[in-house]
XYZ file of C-alpha atoms in Angstrom:
497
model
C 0.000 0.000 0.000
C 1.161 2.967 -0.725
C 1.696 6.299 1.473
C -0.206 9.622 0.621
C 1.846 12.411 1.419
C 0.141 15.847 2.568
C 0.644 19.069 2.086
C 1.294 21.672 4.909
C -0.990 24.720 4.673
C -2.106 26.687 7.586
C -0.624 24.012 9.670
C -3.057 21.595 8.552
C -1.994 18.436 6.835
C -4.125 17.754 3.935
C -3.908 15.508 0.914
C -5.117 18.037 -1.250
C -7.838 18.921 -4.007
C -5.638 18.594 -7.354
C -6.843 16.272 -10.047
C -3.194 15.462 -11.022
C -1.971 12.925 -9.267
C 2.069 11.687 -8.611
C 3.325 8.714 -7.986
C 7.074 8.569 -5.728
C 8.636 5.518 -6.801
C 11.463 3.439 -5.506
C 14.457 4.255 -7.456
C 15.919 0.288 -6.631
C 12.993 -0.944 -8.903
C 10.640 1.851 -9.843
C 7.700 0.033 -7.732
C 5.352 2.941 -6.130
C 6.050 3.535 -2.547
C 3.582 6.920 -2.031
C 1.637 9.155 -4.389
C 1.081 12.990 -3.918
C -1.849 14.973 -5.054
C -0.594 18.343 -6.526
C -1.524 21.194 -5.337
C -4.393 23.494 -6.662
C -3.870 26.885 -7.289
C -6.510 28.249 -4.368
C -4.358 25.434 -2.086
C -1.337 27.670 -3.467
C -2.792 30.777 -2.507
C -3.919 29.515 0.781
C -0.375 28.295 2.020
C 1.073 31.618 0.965
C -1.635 33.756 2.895
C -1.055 31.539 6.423
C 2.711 32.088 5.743
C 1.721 36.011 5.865
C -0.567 35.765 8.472
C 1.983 33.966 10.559
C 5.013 36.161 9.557
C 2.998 39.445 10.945
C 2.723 37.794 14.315
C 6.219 36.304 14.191
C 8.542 39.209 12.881
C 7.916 41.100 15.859
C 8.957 37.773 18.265
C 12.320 38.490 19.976
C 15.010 37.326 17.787
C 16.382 35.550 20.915
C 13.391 33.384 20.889
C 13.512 32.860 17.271
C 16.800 31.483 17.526
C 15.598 29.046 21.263
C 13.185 27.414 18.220
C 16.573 26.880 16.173
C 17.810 25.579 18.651
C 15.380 22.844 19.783
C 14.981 22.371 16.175
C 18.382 21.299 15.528
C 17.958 19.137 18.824
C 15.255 17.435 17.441
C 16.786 16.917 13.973
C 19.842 14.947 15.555
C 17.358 12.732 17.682
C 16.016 11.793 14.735
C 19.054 11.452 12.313
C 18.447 7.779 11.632
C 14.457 8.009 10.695
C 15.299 10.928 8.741
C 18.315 8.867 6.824
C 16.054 6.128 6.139
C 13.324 7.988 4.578
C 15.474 9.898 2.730
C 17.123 6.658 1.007
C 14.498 4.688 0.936
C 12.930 7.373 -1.388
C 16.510 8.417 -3.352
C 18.392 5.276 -3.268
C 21.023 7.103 -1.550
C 23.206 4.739 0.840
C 22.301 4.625 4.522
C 25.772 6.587 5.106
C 25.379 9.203 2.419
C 21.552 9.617 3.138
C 23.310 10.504 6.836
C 25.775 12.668 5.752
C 22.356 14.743 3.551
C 20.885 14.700 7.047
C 23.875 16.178 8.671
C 25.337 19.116 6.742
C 21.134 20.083 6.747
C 21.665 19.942 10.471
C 24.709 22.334 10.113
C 23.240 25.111 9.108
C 20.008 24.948 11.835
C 23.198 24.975 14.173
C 24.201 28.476 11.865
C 20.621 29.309 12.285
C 20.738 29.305 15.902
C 23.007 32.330 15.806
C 20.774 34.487 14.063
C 21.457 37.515 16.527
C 24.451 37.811 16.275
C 24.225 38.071 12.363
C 21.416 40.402 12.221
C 23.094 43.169 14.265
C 22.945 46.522 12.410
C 25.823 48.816 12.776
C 25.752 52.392 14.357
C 27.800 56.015 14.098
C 27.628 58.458 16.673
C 28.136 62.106 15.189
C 27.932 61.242 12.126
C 27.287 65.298 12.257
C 26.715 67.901 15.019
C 24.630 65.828 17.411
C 23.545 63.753 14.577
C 23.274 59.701 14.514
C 23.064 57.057 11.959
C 22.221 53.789 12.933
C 20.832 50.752 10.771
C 18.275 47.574 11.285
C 18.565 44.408 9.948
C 14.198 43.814 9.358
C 12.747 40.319 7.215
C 11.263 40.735 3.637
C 7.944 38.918 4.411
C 7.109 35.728 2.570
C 10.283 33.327 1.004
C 9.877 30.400 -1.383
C 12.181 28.011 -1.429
C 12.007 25.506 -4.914
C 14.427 22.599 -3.977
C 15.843 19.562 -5.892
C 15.461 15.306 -5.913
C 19.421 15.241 -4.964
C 19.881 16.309 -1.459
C 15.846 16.334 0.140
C 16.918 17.201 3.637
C 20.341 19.257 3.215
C 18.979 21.614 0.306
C 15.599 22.824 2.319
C 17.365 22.945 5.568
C 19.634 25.225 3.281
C 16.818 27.837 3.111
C 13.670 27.804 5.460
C 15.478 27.795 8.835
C 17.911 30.882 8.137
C 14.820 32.743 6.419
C 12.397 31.948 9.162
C 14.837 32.705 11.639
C 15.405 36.529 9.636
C 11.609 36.792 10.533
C 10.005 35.561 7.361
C 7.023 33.254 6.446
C 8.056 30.591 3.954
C 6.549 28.272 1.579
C 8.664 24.768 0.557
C 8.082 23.485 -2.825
C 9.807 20.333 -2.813
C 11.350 18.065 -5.342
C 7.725 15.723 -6.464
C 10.484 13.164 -6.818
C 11.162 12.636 -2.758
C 8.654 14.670 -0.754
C 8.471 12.504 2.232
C 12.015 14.007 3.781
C 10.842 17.232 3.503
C 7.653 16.524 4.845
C 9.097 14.983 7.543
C 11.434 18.024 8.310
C 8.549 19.894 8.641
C 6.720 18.311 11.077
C 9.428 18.196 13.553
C 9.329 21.495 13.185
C 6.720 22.140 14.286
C 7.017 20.249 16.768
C 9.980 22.537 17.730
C 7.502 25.498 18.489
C 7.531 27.106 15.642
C 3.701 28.824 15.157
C 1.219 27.285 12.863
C 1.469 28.502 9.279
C 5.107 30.351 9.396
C 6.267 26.979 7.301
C 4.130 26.119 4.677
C 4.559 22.675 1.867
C 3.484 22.512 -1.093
C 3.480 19.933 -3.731
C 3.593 19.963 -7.588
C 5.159 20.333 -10.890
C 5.773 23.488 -12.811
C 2.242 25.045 -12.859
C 3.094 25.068 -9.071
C 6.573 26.824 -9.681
C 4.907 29.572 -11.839
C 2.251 30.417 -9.146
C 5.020 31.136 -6.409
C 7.392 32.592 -9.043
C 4.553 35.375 -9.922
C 1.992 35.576 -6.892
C 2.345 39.410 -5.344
C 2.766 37.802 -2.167
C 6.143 36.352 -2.241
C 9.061 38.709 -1.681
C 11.947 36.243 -2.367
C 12.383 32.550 -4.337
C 15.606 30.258 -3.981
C 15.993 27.619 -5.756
C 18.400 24.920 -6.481
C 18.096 22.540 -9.946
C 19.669 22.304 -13.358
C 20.918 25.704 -15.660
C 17.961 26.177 -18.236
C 15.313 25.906 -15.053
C 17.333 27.889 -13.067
C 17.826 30.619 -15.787
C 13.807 30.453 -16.259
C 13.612 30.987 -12.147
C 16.145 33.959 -11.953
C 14.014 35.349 -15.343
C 10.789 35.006 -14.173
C 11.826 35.571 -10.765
C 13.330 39.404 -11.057
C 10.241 39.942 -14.266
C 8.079 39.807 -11.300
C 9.876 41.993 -9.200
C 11.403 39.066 -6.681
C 14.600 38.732 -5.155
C 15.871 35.458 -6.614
C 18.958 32.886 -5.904
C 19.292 30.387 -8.623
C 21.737 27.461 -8.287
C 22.214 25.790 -11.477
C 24.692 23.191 -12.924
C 28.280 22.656 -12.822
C 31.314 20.770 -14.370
C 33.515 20.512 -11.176
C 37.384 19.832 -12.043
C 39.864 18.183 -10.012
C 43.302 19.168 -10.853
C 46.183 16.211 -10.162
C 49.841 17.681 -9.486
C 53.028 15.692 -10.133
C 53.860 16.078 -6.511
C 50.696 14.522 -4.789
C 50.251 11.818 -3.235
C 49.048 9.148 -5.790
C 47.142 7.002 -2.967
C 45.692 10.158 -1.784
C 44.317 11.378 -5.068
C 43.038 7.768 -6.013
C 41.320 7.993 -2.364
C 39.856 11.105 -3.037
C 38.753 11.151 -6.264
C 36.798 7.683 -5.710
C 34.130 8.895 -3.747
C 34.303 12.276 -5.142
C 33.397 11.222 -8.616
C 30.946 8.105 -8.297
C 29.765 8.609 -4.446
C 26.021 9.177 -4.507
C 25.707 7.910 -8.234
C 27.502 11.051 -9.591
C 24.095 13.122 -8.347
C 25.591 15.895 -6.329
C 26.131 19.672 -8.111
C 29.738 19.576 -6.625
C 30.724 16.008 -7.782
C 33.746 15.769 -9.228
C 33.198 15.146 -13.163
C 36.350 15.951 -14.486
C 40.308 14.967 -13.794
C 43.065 16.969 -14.825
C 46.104 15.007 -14.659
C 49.066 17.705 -14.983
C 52.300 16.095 -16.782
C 53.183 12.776 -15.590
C 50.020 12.063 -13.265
C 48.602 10.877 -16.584
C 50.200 7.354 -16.184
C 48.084 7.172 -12.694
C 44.928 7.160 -14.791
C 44.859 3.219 -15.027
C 45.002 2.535 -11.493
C 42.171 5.193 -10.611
C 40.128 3.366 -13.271
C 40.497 0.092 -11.562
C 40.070 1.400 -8.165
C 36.952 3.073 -9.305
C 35.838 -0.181 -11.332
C 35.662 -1.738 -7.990
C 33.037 0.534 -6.359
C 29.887 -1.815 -6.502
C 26.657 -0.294 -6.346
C 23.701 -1.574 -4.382
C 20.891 -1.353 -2.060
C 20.318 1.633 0.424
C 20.629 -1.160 3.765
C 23.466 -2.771 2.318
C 26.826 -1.830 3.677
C 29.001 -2.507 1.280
C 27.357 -0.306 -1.718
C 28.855 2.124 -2.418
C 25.852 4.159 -4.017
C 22.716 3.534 -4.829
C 20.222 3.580 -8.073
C 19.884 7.015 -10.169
C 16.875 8.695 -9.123
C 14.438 7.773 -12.232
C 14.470 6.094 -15.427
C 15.168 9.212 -17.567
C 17.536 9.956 -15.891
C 19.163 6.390 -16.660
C 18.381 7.050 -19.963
C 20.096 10.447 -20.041
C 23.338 8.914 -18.663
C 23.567 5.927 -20.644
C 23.062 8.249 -23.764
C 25.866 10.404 -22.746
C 28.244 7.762 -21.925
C 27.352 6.363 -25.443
C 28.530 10.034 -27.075
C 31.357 9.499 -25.378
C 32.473 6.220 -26.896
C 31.531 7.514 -30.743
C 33.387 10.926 -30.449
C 36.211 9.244 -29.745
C 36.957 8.841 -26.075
C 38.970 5.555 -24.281
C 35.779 3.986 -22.051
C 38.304 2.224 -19.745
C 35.300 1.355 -17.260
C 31.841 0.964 -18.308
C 28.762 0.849 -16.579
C 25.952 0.969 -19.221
C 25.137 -2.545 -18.540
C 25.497 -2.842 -14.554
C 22.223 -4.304 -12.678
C 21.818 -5.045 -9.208
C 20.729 -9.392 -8.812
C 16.692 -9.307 -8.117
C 16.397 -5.581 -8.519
C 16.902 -5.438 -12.681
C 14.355 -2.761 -13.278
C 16.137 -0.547 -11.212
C 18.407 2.717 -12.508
C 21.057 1.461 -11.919
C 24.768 3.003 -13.790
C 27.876 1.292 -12.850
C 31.183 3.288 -12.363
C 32.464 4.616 -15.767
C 35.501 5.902 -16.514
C 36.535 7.585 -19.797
C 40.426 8.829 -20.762
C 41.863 10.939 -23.101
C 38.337 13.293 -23.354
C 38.784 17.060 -24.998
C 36.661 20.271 -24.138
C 34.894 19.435 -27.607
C 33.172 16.421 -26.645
C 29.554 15.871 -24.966
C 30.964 14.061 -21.915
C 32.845 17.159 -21.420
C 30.855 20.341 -22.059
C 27.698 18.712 -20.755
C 26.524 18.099 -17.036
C 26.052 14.331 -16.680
C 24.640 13.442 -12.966
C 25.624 10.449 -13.366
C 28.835 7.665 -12.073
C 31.062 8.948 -14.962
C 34.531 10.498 -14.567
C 36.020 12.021 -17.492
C 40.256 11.978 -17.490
C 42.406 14.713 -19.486
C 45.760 15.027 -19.314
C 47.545 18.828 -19.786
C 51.191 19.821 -19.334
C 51.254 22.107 -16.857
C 49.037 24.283 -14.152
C 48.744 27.228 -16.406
C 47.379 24.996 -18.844
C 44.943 23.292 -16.150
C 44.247 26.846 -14.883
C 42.974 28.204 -18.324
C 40.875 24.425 -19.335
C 38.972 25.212 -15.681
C 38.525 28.962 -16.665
C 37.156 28.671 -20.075
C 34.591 26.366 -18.654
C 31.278 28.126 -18.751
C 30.732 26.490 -15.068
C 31.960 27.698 -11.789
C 30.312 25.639 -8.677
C 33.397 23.867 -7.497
C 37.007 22.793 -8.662
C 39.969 21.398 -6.270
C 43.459 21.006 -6.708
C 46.056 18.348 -5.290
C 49.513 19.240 -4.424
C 52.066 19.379 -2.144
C 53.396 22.896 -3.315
C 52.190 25.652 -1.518
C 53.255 27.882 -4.634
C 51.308 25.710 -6.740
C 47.832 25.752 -4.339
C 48.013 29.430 -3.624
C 48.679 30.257 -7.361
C 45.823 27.932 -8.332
C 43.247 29.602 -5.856
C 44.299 33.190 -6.586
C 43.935 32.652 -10.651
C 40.801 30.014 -10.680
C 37.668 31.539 -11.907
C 35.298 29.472 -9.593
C 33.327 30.068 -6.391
C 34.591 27.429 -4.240
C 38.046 25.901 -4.440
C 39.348 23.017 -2.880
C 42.976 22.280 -1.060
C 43.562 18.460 -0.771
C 39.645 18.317 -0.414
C 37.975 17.059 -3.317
C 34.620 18.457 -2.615
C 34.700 21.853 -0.950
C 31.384 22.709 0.541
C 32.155 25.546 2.687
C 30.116 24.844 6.775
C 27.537 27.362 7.032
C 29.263 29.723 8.840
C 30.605 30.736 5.102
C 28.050 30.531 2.123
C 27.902 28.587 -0.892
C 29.383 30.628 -3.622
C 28.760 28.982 -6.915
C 30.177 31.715 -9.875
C 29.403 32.015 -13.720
C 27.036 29.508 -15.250
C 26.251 27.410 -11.986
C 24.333 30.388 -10.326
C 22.138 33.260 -11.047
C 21.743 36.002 -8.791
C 23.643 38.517 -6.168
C 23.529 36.389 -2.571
C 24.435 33.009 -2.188
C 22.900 30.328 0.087
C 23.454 30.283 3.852
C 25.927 31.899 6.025
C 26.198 35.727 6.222
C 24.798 36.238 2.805
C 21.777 33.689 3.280
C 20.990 36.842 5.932
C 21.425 39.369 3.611
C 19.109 37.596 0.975
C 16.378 36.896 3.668
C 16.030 40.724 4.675
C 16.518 44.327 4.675
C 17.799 47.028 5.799
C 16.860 50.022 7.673
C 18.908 53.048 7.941
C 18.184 55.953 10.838
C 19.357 59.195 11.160
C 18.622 60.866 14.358
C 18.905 64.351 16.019
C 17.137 64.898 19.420
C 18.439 68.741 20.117
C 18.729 69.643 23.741
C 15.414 71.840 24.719
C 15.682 75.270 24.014
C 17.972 75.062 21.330
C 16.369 76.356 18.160
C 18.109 75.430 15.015
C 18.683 77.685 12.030
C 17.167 76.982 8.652
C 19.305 74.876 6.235
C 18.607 74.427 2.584
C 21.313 72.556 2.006
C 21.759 68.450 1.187
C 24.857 68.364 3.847
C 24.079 67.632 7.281
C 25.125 70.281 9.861
């Protein structure tokens, strides 16, 4: 039997009114494990008017008690890490461990959240003229949407509702239709944190959903995480109707391989970096640059990759799971395909992999392709998928410019033992978020995610100190309270005297 899964309007759970109907499906065999009703646009408009009625009670609660909710919030998230992991990959695939880790670096930034006072403190000049004072608030926009992807169903919305309800704001959570019952789940505990009826709001649907948010006069400001043409049509339609918009998009995330490395180290590394969580993660590492004579390690991080099996979300020794639908199989196996007829060396391939007793599954086996040039598909495209793609260059400046004329900036990493080498390659990369020995260089909350060029569309970036920024406003004061029985003199000037 299958589970319904509710929307969240008003703080009522409700399956909903809309005559189009979703099925969630196991990504291990496609079987149905829930269905969703999408929402109608009056169910639309209803979640959006609790999350202002709520937000004009709750902007003007003490920002100390927003952040005690944060708090037990992030309290109740880690008693619950293991019933949130499993939901999560039953619904994804994902691998108990890596549906943890999702869990986790969501967790992070409720922690981040928790501190909202601290990063919502204005700033202040006495005498900024004769007896004059300037001082500035830090105030929330009002409603926040946040769109979020099938890839990470707990991290991504803990990304965005927690730091903008903590600014003061009402939100509404359009989920991925793919895996809805993590973030369903996230929102009922909580609630159960104290947070008042109606400040969260979850709604489900497709794009007819996505357009309502993206244009209703209601919402002050949409985030959204997903692939580059969506995420251009978000920013687009976004700023058209006069929101504030972040748009994270795709990426091509290089890993540059120095002579001087450690060979173990980089095989390590670049393992679970390239094929951990089926190649689904916008900072997966899709591309090896092997500078000079790294290139002759490229056989033995084939075969170490060709010996990552994939598997079952309960079983242990998986190392990933399923990709999250069949098109998205489809897409893969089509790509890896290109890559074979334009001319690239497959030295692992996964087109035909299947898991025993689970063969209608999308599954992708570890694939590994050598000698591939900025001209081919495998290259220039985003795959989401197990597949690494090796070049070989001559030197760092040649690595440097191959990373900079990609039209992608999410992530990139480098691995040396040169300090020369790792500062030069930081200070000259023309990427957001750069990578030291660390393959995968998500920066902890405390900094924010700063995807550049094609891979993001907007001005402020997700959590940390910009996530604040994005979520609110502010308010500038100049004051002058003259001492009675002064009387000042007329001035019809702009300059303050």
């Amino acid at each position: 039997m299958t589970q319904q899964v509710h929307h969240l309007i008003g703080g009522e759970y409700v399956a909903g009114q809309g005559s189009s109907v979703i099925t969630v499906t196991n990504p291990a065999n496609n079987g149905p494990i829930a269905q969703l009703n999408c929402a109608t646009e009056a169910e639309i408009n209803q979640a959006v008017a609790a999350a202002k009625a709520a937000q004009q009670q709750w902007k003007e609660v003490a920002v100390s008690e927003r952040a005690r909710v944060m708090l037990r919030y992030q309290h109740l998230l880690k008693e619950h890490h293991n019933e949130l992991a499993t939901i999560l990959a039953k619904e994804t695939g994902k691998t108990f461990e890596d549906a943890k880790g999702d869990v986790w670096r969501g967790i992070e930034v409720v922690e981040q959240a928790a501190n909202i006072a601290s990063m919502m403190m204005g700033e202040t000049v006495e005498n900024v003229a004769r007896g004059i004072d300037t001082y500035s608030y830090i105030q929330p926009l009002g409603v926040c949407v946040g769109i979020t992807p099938f890839n990470f169903p707990a991290m991504i919305p803990l990304w965005m509702f927690p730091m903008a309800i903590a600014c003061g704001n009402g939100f509404v959570l359009k989920p991925s239709e793919q895996d809805p019952m993590t973030p369903m789940r996230l929102a009922e505990l909580f609630e159960e944190a104290g947070a008042p009826k109606g400040l969260l709001n979850v709604v489900h649907g497709t794009k007819d959903a996505v357009d309502q948010l993206l244009t209703h006069s209601d919402i002050k400001a949409i985030s959204f995480v997903g692939s580059v043409p969506v995420g251009q049509y978000i920013y687009k339609t976004g700023t058209d109707n006069m929101k504030r918009v972040q748009a994270f998009a795709g990426a091509k995330n290089h890993m540059v391989i120095m002579p001087d490395a450690d060979k173990q180290t980089v095989i390590n590394q670049l393992v679970g970096a390239s094929v951990g969580a089926a190649g689904q993660r916008c900072m997966a590492i899709s591309v090896a640059v092997f500078v000079g004579n790294t290139k002759e390690w490229i056989p033995e991080v084939a075969q170490a990759i060709a010996e990552v099996r994939p598997g079952l979300w309960d079983d242990p020794d998986a190392g990933y799971g399923p990709l999250i639908n069949p098109a998205a199989k489809a897409r893969v196996l089509e790509l890896i395909e290109s890559g074979k007829a334009e001319g690239a060396n497959c030295l692992v391939d996964g087109s035909d992999f299947t898991v025993p007793g689970f063969e209608e599954g999308n599954w992708v086996g570890p694939t590994v392709f050598s000698g591939v040039t900025p001209e081919m598909r495998i290259y220039k495209e985003e795959i989401f998928g197990p597949v690494l793609s090796c070049t070989e260059v001559e030197t760092l400046a040649d690595a440097i410019a191959l990373v900079n004329a990609n039209p992608f900036g999410n992530g990139t990493s480098i691995f040396t033992n040169s300090g020369a080498a790792a500062r030069k390659y930081q200070h000259e990369i023309e990427v957001g978020q750069v990578g030291i020995n660390i393959p995968i260089p998500v920066p902890l909350p405390f900094f924010s995610f700063t995807g550049w060029k094609n891979s993001f569309y907007g001005d402020l970036h997700a959590y940390g100190k910009q996530a604040v920024r994005f979520y609110t406003e502010t308010k500038t004061v100049t004051a002058r309270w003259p001492e009675s029985g002064i009387v000042e003199g007329q001035n019809l000037t702009i300059a303050l005297k």
